[in-house]
Short mmCIF file of C-alpha atoms and ligand atoms in Angstrom, two decimals:
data_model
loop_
_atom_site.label_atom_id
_atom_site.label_comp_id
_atom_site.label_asym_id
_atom_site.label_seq_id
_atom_site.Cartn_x
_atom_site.Cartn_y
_atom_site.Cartn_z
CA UNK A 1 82.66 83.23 122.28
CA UNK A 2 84.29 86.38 120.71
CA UNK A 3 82.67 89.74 121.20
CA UNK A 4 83.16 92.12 118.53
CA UNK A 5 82.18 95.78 118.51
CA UNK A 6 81.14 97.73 115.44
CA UNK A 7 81.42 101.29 115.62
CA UNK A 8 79.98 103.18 112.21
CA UNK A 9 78.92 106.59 111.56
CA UNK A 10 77.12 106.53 108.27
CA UNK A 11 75.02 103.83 106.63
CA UNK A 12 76.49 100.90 108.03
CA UNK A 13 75.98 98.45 105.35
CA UNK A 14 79.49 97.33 106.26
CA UNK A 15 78.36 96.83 109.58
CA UNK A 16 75.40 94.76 108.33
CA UNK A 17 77.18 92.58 106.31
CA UNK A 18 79.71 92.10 109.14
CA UNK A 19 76.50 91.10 111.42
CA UNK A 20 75.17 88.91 108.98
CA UNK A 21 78.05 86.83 107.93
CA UNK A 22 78.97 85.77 112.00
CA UNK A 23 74.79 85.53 112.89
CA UNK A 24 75.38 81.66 112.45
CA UNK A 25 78.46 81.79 113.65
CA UNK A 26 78.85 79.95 117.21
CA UNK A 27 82.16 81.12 118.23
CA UNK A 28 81.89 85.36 117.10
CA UNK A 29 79.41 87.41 118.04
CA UNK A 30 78.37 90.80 117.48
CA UNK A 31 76.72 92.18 120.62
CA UNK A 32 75.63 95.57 119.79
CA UNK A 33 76.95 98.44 117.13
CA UNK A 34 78.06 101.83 118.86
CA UNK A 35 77.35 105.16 116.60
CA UNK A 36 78.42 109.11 117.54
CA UNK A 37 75.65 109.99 115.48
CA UNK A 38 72.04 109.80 116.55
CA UNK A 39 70.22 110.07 112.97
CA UNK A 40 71.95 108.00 110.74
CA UNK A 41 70.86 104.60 108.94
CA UNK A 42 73.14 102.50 110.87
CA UNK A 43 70.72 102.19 113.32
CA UNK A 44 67.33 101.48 111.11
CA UNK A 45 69.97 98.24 109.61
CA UNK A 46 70.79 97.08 112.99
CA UNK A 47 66.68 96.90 114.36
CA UNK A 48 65.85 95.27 111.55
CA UNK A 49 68.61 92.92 112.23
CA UNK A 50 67.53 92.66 116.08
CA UNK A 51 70.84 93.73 117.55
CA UNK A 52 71.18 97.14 119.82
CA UNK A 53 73.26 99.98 118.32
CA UNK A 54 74.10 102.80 120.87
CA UNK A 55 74.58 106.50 120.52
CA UNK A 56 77.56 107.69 122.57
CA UNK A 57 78.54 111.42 121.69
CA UNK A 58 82.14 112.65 120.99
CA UNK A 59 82.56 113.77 124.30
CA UNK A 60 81.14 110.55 126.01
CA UNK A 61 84.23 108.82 123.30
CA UNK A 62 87.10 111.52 125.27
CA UNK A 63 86.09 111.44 128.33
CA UNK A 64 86.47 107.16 128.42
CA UNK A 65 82.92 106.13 128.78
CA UNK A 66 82.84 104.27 125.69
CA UNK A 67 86.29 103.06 126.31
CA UNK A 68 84.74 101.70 129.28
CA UNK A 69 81.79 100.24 127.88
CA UNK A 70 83.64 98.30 125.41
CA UNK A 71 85.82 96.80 128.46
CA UNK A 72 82.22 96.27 130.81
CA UNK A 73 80.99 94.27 128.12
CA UNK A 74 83.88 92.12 127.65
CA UNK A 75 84.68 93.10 123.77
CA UNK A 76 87.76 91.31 122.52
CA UNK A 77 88.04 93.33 118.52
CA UNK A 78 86.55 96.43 117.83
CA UNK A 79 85.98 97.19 114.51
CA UNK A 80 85.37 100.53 112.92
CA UNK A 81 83.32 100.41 109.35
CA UNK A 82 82.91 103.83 108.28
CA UNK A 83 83.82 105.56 111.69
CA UNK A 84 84.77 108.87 111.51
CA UNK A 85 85.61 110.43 114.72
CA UNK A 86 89.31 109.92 116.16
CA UNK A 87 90.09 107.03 118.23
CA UNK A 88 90.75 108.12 121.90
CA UNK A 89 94.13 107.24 123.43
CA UNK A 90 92.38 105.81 126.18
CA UNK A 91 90.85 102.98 123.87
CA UNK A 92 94.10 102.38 121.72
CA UNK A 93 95.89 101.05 125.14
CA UNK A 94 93.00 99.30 126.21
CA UNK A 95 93.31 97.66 122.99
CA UNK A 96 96.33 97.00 121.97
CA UNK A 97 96.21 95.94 118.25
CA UNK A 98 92.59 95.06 118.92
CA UNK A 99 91.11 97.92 116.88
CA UNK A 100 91.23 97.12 112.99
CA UNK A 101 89.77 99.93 110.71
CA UNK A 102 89.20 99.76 106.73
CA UNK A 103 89.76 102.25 104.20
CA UNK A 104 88.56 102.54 100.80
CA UNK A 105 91.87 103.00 98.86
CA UNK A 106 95.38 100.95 98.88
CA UNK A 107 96.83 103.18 101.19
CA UNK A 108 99.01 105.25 102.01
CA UNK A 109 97.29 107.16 98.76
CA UNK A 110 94.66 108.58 99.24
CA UNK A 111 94.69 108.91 103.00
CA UNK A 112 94.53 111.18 105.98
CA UNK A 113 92.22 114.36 106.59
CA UNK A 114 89.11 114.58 104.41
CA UNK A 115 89.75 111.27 102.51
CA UNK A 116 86.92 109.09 103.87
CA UNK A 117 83.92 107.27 101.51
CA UNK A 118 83.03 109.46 98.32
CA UNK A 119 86.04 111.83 98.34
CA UNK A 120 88.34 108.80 98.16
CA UNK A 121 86.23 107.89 94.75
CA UNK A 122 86.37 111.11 93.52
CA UNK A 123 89.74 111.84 93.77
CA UNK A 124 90.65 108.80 92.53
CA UNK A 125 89.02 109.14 88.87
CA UNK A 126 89.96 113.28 89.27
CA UNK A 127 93.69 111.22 89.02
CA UNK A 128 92.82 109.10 86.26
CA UNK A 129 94.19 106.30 88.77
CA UNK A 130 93.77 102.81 86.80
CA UNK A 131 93.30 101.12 90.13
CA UNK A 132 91.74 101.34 93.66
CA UNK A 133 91.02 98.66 96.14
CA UNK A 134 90.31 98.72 100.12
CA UNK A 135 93.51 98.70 103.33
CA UNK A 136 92.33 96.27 106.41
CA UNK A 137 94.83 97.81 109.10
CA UNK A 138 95.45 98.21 112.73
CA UNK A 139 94.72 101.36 114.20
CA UNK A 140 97.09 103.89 115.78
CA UNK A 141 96.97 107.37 116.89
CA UNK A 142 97.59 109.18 113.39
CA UNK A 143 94.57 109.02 111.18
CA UNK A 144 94.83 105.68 108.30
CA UNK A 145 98.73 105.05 109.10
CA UNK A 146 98.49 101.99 111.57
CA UNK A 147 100.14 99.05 110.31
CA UNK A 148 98.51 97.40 107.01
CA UNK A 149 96.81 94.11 107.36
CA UNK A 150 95.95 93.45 103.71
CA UNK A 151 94.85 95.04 100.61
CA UNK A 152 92.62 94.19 97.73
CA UNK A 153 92.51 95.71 94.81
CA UNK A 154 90.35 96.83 92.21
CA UNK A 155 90.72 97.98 88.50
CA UNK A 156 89.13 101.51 87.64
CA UNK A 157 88.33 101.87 84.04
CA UNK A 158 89.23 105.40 82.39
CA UNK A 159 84.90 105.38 81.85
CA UNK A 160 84.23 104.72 85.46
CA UNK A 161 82.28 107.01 87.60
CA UNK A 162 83.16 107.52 91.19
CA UNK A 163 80.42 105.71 91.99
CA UNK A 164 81.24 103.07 89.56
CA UNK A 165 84.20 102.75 91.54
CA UNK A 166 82.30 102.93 95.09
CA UNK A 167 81.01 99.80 93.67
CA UNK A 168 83.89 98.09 92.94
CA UNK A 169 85.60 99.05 96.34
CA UNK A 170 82.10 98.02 98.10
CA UNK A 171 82.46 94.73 96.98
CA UNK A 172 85.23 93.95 97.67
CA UNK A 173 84.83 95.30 101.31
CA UNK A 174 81.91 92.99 101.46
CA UNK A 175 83.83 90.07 100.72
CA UNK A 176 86.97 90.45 102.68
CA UNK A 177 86.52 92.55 105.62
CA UNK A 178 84.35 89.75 107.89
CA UNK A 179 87.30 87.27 106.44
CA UNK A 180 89.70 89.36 107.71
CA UNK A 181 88.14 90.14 111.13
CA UNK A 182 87.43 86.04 111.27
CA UNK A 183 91.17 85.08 110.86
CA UNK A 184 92.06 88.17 113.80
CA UNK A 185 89.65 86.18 115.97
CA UNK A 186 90.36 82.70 115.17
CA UNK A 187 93.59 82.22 113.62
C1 LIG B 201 83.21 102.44 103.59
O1 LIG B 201 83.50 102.47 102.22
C2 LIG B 201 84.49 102.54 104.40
O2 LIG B 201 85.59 101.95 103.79
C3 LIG B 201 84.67 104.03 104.46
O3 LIG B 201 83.37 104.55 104.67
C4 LIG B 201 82.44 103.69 103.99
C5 LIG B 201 81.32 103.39 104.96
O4 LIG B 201 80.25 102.76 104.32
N1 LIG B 201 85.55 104.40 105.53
C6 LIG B 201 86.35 105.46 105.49
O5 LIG B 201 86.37 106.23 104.54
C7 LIG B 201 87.24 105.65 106.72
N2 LIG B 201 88.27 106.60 106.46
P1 LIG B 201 79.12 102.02 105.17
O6 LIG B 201 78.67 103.00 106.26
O7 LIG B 201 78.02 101.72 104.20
O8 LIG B 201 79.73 100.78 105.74
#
């Protein structure tokens, strides 16, 4: 059995459709989703879906405890779904191209400091871009540059919203991200 570890700071609906699509799964499991926040909805999906998410604060995330509880627990991918806190050093070595993030944009635009859920949207129709889409990639120590794993895209329509286009890129997170994460896993 693979273990994979969800770590989400928000709403987690990535997370639960990550859960759901390996529940029936007998060869990847998801044993528990870690959070750095205490009072976000993450954690009202995962008790309704009967698995454990833990709290763990930033400083419990520097200081290697979670690093360590990943490595207790046997964890072989971790995957971050709307994490927002930097990855410790400590964790990237103990997982060596084990730590797979997505982003909702085809980066490298729209990337780096403050670009994380809505801003991404907004900025993109501020742009007038005619297309957006989500980047699967590997994590390294500089914030949505690790290498690229794949990239779907997504047309944006000059009457779209941003949350029109939240949609759009929500879907197709939905559909490719346990896909993705299923092929690291099992080839
Ligand atoms: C997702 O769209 C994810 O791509 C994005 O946050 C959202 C989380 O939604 N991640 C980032 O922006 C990371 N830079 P969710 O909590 O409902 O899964």
């Amino acid at each position: 059995m693979k273990k994979i570890a969800i770590l989400a700071s928000g709403s987690g609906s990535n997370a639960e459709n990550i859960i759901k699509y390996f529940s029936s799964n007998n060869e990847v499991e998801v044993p528990f989703v870690i959070s750095n926040r205490k009072e976000v909805y993450v954690h009202e999906r995962c008790k309704k879906l009967s698995v454990p998410s833990y709290f763990f604060s930033k400083v419990d995330f520097e200081n290697g405890v979670v690093t360590k509880f990943l490595l207790d627990n046997k964890i072989d991918l971790v995957v971050l779904a709307g994490f927002l806190l930097k990855i410790p050093n400590d964790m990237l070595d103990a997982y060596p191209n084990m730590i797979i993030n997505i982003h909702p944009s085809l980066l490298p635009k729209y990337g780096g400091k403050g670009m994380y859920g809505d801003n991404v949207h907004k900025a993109v129709v501020e742009n007038k871009e005619t297309e957006s889409g989500i980047t699967i990639h590997f994590l390294n120590e500089k914030i949505d540059e690790g290498e690229p794993l794949a990239q779907y895209k997504c047309e944006v329509l000059p009457t779209d919203t941003p949350e029109d286009v939240a949609n759009k890129v929500h879907a197709l997170e939905y559909e490719w991200y346990p896909k993705v994460i299923e092929k690291i896993l099992l080839g």
